[in-house]
GROMACS .gro file of N, CA and C in nm:
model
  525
    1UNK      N    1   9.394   7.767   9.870
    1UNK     CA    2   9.506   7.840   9.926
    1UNK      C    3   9.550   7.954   9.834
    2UNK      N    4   9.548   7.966   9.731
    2UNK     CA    5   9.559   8.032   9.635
    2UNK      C    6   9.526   8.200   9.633
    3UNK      N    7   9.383   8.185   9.659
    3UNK     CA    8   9.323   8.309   9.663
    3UNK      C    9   9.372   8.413   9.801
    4UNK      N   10   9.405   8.304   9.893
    4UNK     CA   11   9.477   8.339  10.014
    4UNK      C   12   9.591   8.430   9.984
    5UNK      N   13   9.667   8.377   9.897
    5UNK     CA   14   9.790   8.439   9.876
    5UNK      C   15   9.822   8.553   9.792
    6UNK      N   16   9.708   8.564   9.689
    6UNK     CA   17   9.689   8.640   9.620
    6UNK      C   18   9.635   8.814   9.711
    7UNK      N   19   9.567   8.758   9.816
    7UNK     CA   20   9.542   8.884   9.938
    7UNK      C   21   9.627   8.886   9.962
    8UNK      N   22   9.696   8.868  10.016
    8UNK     CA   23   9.831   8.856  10.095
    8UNK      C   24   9.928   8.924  10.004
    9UNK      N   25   9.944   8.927   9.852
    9UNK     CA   26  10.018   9.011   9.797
    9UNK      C   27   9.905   9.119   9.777
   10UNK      N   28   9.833   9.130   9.753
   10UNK     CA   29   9.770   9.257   9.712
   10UNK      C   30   9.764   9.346   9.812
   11UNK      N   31   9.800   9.267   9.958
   11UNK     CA   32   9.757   9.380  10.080
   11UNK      C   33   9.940   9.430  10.059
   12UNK      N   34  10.055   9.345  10.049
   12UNK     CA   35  10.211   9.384  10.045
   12UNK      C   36  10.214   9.490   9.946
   13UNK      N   37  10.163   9.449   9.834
   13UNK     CA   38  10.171   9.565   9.736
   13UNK      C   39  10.086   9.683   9.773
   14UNK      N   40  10.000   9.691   9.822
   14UNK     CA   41   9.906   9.848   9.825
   14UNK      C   42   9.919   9.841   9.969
   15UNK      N   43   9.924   9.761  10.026
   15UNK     CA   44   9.885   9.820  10.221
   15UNK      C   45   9.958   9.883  10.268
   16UNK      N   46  10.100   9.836  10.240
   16UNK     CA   47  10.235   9.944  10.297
   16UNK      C   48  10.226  10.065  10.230
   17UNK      N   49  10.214  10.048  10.102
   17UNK     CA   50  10.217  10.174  10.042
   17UNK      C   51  10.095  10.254  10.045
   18UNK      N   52  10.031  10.221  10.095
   18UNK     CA   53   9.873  10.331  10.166
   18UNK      C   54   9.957  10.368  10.271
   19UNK      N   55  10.045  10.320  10.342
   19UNK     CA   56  10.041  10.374  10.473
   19UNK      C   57  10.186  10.517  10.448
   20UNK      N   58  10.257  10.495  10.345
   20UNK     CA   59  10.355  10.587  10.296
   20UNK      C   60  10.349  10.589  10.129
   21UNK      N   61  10.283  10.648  10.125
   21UNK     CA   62  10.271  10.652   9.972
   21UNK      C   63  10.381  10.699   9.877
   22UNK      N   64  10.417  10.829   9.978
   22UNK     CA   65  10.527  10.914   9.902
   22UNK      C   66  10.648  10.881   9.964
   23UNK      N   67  10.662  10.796  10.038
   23UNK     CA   68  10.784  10.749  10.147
   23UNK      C   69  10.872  10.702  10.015
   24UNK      N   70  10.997  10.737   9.999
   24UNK     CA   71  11.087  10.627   9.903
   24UNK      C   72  11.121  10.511   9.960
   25UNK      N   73  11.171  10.411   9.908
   25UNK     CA   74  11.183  10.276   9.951
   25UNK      C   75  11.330  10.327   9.998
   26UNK      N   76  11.368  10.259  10.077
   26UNK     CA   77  11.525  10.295  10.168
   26UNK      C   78  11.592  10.154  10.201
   27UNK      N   79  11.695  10.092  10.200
   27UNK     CA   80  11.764  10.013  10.254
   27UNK      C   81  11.707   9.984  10.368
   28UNK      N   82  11.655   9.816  10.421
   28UNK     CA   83  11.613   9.810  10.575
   28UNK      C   84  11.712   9.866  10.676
   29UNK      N   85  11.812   9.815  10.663
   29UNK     CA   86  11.921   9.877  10.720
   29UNK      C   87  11.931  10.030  10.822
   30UNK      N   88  11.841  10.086  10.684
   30UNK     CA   89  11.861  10.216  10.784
   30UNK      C   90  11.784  10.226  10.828
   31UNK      N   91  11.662  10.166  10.880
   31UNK     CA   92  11.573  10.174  10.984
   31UNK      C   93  11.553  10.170  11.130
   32UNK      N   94  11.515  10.215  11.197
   32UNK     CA   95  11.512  10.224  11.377
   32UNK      C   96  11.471  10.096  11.433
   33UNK      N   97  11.449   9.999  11.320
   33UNK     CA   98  11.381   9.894  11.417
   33UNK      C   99  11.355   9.775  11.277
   34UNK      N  100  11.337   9.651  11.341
   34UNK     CA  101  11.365   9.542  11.208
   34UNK      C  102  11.253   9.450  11.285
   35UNK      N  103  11.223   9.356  11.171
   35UNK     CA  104  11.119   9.236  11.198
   35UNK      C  105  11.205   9.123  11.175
   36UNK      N  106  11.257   9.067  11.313
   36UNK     CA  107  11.341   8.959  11.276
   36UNK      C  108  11.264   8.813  11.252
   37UNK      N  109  11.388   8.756  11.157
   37UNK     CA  110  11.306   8.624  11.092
   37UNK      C  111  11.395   8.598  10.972
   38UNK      N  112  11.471   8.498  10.910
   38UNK     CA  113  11.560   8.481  10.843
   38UNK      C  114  11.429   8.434  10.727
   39UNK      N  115  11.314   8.361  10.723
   39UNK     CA  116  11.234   8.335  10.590
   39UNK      C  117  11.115   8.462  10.553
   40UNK      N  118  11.211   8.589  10.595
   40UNK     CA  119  11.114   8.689  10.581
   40UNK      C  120  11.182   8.801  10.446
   41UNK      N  121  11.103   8.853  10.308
   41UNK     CA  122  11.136   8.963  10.252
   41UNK      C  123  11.101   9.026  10.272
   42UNK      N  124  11.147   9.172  10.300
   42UNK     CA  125  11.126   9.278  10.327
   42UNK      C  126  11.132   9.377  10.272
   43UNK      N  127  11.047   9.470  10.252
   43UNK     CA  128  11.025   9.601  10.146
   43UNK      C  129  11.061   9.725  10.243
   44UNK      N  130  11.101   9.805  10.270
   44UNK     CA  131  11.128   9.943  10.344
   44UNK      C  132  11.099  10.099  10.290
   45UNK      N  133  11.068  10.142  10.411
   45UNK     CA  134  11.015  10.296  10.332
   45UNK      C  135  11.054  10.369  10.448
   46UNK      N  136  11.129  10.514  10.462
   46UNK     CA  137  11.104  10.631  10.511
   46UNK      C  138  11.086  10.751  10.468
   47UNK      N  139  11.036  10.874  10.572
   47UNK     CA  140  11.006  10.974  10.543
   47UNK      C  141  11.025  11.060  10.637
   48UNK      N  142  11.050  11.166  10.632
   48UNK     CA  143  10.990  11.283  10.751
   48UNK      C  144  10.896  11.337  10.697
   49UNK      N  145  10.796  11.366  10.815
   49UNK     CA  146  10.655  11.406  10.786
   49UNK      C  147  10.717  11.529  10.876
   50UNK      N  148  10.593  11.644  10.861
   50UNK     CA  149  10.581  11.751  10.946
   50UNK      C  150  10.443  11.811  10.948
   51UNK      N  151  10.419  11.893  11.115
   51UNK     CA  152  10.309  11.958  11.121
   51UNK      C  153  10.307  12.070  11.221
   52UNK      N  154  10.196  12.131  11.225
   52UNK     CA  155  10.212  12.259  11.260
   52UNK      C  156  10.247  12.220  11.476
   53UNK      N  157  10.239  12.099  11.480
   53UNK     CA  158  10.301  12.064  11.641
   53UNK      C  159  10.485  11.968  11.637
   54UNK      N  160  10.534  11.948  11.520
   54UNK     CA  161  10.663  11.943  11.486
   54UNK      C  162  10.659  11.852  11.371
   55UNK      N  163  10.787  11.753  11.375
   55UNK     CA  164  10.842  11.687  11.260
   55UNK      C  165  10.836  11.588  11.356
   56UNK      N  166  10.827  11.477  11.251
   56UNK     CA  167  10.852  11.321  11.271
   56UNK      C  168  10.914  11.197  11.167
   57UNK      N  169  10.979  11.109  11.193
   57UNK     CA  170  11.021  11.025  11.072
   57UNK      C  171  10.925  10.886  11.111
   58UNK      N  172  10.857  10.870  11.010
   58UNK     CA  173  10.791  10.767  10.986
   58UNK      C  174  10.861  10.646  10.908
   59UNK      N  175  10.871  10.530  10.952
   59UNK     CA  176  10.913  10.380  10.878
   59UNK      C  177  10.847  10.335  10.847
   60UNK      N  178  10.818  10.228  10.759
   60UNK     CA  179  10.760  10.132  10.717
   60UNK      C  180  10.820  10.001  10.712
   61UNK      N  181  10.769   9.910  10.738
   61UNK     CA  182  10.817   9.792  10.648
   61UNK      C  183  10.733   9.646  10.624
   62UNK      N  184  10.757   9.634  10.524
   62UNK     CA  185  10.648   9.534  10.469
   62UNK      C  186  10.726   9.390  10.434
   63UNK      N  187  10.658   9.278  10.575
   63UNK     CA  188  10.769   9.143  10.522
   63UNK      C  189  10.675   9.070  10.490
   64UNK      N  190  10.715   8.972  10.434
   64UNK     CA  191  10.626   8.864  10.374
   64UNK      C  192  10.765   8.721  10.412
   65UNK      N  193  10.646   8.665  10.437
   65UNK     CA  194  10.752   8.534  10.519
   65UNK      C  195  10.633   8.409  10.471
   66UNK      N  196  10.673   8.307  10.512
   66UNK     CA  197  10.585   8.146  10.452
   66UNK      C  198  10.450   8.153  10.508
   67UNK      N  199  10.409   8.202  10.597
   67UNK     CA  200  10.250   8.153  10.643
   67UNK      C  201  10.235   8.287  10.633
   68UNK      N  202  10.264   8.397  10.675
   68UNK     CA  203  10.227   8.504  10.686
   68UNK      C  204  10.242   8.661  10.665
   69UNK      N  205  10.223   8.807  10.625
   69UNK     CA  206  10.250   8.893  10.625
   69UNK      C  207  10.259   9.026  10.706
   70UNK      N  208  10.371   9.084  10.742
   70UNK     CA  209  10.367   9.225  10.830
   70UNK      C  210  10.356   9.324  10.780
   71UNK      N  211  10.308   9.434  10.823
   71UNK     CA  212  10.264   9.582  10.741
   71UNK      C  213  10.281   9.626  10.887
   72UNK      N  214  10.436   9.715  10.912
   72UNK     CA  215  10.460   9.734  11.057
   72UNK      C  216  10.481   9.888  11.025
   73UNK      N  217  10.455  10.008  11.116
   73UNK     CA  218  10.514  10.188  11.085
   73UNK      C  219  10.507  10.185  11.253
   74UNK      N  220  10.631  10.242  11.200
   74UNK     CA  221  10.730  10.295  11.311
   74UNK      C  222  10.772  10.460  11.293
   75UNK      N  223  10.643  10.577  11.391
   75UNK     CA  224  10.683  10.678  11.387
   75UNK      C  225  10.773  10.729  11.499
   76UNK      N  226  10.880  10.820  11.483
   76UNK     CA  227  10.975  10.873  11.625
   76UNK      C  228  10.930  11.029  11.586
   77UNK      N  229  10.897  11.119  11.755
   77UNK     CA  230  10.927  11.235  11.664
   77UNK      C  231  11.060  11.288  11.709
   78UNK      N  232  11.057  11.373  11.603
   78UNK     CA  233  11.210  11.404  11.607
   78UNK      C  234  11.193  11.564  11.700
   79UNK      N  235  11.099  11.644  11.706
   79UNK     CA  236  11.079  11.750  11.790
   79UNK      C  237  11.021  11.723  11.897
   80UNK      N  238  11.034  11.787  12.013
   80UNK     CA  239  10.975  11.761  12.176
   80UNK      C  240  10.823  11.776  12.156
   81UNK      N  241  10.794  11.888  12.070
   81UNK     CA  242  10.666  11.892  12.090
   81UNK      C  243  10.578  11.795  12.047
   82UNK      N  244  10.580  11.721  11.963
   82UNK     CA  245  10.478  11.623  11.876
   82UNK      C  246  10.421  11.481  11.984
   83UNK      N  247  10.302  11.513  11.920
   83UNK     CA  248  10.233  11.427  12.037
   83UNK      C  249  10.198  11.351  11.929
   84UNK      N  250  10.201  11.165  11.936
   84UNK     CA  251  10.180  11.107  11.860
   84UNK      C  252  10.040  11.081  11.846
   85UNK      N  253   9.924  11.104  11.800
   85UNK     CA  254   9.799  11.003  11.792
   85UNK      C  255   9.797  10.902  11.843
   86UNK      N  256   9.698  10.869  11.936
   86UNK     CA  257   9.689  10.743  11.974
   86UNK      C  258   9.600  10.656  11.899
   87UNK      N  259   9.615  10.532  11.852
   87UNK     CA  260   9.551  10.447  11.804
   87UNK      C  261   9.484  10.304  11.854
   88UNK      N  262   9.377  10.224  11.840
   88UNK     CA  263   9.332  10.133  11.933
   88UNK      C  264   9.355  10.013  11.783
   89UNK      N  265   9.431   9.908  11.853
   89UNK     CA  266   9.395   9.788  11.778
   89UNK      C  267   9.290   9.778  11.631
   90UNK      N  268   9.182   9.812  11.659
   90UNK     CA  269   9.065   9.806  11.604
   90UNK      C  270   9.077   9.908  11.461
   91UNK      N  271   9.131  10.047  11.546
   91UNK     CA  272   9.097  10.127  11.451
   91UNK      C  273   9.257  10.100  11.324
   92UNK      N  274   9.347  10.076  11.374
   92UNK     CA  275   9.457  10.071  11.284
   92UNK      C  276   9.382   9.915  11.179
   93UNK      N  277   9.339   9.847  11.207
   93UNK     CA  278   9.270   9.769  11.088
   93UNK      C  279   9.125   9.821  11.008
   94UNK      N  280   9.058   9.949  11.092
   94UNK     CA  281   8.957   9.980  11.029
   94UNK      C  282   9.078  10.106  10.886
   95UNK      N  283   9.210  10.149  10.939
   95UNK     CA  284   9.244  10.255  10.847
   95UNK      C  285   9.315  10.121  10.746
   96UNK      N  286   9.319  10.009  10.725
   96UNK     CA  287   9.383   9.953  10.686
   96UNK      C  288   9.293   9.879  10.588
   97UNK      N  289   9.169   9.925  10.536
   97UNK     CA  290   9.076   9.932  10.456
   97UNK      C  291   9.030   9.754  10.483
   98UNK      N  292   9.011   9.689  10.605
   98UNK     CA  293   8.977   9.565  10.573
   98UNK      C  294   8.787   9.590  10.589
   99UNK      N  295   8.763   9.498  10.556
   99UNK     CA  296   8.641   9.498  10.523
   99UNK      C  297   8.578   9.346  10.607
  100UNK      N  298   8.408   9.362  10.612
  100UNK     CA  299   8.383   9.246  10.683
  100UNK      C  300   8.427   9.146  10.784
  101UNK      N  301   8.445   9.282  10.896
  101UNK     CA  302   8.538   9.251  11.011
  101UNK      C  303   8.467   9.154  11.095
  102UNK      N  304   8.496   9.032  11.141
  102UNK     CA  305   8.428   8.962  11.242
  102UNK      C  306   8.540   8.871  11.305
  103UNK      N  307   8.453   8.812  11.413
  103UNK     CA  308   8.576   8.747  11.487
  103UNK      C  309   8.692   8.797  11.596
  104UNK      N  310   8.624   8.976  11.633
  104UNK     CA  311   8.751   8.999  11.686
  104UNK      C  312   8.759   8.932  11.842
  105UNK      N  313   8.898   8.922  11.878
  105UNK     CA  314   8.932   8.873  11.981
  105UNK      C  315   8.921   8.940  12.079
  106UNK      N  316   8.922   8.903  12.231
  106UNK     CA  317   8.930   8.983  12.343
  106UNK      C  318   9.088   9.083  12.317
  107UNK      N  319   9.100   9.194  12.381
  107UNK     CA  320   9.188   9.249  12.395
  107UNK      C  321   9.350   9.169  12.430
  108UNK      N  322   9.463   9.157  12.422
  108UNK     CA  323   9.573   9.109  12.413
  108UNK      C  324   9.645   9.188  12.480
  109UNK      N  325   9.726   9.185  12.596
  109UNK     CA  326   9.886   9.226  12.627
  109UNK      C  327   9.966   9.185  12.631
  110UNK      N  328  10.067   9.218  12.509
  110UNK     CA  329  10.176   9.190  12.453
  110UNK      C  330  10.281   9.239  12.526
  111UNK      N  331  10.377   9.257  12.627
  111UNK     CA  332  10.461   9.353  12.656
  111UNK      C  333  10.375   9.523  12.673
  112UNK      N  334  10.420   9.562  12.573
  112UNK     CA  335  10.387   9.726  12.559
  112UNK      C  336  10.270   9.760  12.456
  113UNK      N  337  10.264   9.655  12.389
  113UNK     CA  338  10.170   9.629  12.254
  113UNK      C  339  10.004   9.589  12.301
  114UNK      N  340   9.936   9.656  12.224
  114UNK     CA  341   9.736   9.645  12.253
  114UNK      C  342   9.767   9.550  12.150
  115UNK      N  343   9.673   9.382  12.144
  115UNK     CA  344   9.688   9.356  12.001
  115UNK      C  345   9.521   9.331  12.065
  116UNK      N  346   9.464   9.311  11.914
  116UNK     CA  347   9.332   9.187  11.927
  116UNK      C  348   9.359   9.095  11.733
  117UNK      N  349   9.303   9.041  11.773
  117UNK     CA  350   9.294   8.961  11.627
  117UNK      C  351   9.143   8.957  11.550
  118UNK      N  352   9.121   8.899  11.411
  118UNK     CA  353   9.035   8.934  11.372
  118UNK      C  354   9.045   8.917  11.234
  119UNK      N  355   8.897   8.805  11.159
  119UNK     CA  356   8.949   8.764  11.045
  119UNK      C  357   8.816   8.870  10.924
  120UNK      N  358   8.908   8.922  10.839
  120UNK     CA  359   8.831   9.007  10.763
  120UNK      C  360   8.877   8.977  10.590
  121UNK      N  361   8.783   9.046  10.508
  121UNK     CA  362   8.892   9.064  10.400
  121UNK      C  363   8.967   9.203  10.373
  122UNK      N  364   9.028   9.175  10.282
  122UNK     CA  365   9.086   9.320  10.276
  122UNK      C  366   9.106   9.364  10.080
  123UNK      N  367   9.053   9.517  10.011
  123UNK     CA  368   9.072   9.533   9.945
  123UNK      C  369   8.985   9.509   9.836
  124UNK      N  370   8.899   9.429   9.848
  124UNK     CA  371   8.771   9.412   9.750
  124UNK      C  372   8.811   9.300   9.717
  125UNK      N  373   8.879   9.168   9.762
  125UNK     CA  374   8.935   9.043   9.782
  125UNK      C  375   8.811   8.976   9.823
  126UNK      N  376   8.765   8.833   9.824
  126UNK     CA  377   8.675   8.749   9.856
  126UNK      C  378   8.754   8.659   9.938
  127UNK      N  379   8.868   8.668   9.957
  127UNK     CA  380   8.944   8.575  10.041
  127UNK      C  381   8.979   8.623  10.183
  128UNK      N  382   8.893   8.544  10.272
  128UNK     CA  383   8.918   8.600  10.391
  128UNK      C  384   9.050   8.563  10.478
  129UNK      N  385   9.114   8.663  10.548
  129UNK     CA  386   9.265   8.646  10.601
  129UNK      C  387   9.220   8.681  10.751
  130UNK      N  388   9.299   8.613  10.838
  130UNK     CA  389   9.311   8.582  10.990
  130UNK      C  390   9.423   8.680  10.996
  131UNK      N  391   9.382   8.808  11.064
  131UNK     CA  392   9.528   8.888  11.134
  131UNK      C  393   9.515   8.926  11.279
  132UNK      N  394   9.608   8.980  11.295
  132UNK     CA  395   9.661   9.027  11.439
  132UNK      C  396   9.685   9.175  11.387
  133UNK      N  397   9.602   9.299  11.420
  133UNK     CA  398   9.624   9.426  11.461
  133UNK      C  399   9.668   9.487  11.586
  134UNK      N  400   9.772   9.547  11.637
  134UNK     CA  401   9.846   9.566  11.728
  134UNK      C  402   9.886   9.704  11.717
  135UNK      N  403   9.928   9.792  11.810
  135UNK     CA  404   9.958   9.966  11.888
  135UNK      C  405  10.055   9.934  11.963
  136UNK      N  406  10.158   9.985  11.967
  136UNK     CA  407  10.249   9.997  12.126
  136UNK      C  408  10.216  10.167  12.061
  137UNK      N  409  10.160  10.252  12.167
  137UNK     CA  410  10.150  10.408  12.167
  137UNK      C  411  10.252  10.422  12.257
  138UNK      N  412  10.255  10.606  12.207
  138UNK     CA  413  10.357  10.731  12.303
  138UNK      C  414  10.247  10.712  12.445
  139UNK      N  415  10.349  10.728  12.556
  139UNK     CA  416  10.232  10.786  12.642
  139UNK      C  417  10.176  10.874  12.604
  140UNK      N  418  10.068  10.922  12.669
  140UNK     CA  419   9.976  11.007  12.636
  140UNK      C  420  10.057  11.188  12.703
  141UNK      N  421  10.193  11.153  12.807
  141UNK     CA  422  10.231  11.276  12.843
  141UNK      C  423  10.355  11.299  12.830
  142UNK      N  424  10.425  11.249  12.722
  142UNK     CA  425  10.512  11.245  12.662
  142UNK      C  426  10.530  11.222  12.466
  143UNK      N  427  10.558  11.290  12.420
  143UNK     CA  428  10.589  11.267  12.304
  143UNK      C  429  10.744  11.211  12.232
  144UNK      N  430  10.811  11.181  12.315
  144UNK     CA  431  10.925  11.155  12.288
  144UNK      C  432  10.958  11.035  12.236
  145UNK      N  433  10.869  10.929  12.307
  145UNK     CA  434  10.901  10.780  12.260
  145UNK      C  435  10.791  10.747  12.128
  146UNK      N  436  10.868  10.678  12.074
  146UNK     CA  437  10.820  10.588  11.898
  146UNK      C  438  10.664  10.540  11.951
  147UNK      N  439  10.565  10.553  11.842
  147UNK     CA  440  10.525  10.461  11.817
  147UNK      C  441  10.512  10.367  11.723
  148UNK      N  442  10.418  10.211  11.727
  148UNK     CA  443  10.481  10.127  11.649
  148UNK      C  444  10.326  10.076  11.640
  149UNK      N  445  10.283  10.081  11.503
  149UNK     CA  446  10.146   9.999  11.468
  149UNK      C  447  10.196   9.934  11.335
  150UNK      N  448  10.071   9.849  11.329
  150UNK     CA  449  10.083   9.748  11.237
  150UNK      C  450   9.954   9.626  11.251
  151UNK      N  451   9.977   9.529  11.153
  151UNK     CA  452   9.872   9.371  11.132
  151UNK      C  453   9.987   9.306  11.042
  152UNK      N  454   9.915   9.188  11.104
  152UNK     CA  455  10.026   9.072  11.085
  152UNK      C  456   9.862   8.966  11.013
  153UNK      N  457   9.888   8.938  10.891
  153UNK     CA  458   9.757   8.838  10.815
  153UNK      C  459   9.841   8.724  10.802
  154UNK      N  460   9.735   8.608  10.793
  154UNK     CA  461   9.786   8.473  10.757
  154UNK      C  462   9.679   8.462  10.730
  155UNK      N  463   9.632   8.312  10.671
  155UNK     CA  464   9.544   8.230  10.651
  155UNK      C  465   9.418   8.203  10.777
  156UNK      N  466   9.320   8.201  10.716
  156UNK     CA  467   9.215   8.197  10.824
  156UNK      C  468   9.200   8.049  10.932
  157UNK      N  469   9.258   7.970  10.905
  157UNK     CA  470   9.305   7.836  10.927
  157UNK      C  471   9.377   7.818  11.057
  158UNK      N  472   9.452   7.948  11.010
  158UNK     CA  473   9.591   7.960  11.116
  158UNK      C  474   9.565   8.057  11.257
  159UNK      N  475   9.563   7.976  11.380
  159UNK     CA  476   9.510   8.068  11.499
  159UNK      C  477   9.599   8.171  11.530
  160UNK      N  478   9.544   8.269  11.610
  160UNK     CA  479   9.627   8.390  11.607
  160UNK      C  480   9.612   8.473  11.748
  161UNK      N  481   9.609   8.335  11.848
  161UNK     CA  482   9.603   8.334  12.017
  161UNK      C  483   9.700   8.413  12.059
  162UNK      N  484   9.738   8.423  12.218
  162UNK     CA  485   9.817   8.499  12.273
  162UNK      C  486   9.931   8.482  12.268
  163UNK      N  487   9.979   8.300  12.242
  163UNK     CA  488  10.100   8.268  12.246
  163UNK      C  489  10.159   8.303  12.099
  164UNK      N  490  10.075   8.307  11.999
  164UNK     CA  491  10.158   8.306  11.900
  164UNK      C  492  10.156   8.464  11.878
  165UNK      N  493  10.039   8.510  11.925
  165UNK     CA  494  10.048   8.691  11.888
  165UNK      C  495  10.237   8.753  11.996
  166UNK      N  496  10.255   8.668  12.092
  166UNK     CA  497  10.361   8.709  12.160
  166UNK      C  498  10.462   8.637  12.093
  167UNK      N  499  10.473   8.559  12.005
  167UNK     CA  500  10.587   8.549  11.951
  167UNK      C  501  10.616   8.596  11.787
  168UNK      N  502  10.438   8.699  11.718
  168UNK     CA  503  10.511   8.760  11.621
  168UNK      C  504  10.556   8.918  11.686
  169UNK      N  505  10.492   8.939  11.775
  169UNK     CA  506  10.528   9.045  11.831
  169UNK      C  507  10.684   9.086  11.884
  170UNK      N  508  10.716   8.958  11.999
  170UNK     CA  509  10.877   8.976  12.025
  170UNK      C  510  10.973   8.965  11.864
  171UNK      N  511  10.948   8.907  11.715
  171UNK     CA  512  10.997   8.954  11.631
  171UNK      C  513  11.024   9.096  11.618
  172UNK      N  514  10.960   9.162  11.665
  172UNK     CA  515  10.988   9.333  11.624
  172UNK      C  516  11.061   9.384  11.713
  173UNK      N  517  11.199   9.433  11.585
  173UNK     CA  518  11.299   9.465  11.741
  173UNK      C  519  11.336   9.615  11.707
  174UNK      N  520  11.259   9.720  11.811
  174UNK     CA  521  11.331   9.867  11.811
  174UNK      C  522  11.482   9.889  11.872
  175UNK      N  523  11.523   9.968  11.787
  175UNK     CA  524  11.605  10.026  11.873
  175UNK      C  525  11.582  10.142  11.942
   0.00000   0.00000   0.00000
């Protein structure tokens, strides 16, 4: 179990912060959206990003709770024009540097959320972790609404079916 956990911090410590490197850490508080769960710590990051199609504020937040870990970003844009990237399940764990991907699951509908699951390692780790990679995207003809990606790892032990992918999922609450 050990080596388990030791991924599991090494992905909290570098995974969030791959995903905002230069983001400062911010009070959860002031975030658009929370991972509820009273046995969960939580690390927070924002930023505004910008590009030559507008500005956007990007979140982060990174919880770590008893069986398992979240690495959740939450972009809004803040200009009409910005069209968010769309992302597929798959690929938000291929940018999430895991390695020796197998196992993935059939596709998942969560509410609004693509998830599939899928046990890999991550980081140059020998300890393989069981996660859930998940997308709720902007429509594709609108840029106005958030999107929200992320993976949720636990232990390879621990199944990571529809019922339980829908109940780490309803944890994530936007405003």
């Amino acid at each position: 179990m050990r080596p388990i956990l030791l991924a599991l911090l090494a992905l909290a410590t570098h995974g969030g912060s791959a995903l905002a490197q230069d983001a400062p850490e911010v009070p959860c508080s002031e975030l658009h959206f929370r991972i509820a769960g009273e046995d969960l710590l939580s690390t927070c990051r924002a930023v505004e990003r910008q590009s030559v199609d507008g500005r956007w504020r990007e979140e982060v937040i990174v919880a770590r709770g008893i069986t398992g870990l979240f690495v959740v970003v939450r972009d809004t844009p803040i200009t009409t024009h910005v069209r968010m990237a769309r992302f597929s399940p798959r690929e938000i764990a291929q940018k999430m540097d895991f390695q020796d991907i197998e196992d993935w699951s059939a596709e998942m509908r969560v509410g609004n959320y693509r998830a599939h699951s899928f046990t890999g390692s991550w980081g140059g780790e020998a300890s393989r972790l069981r996660c859930l990679s998940f997308a709720q995207n902007s429509p594709a003809t609108s840029g106005t609404r958030a999107r929200v990606l992320g993976i949720y790892c636990t232990a390879p032990s621990n199944p990571l079916d529809e019922a339980i992918a829908t109940e780490l999922l309803e944890q994530i609450q936007v405003q």
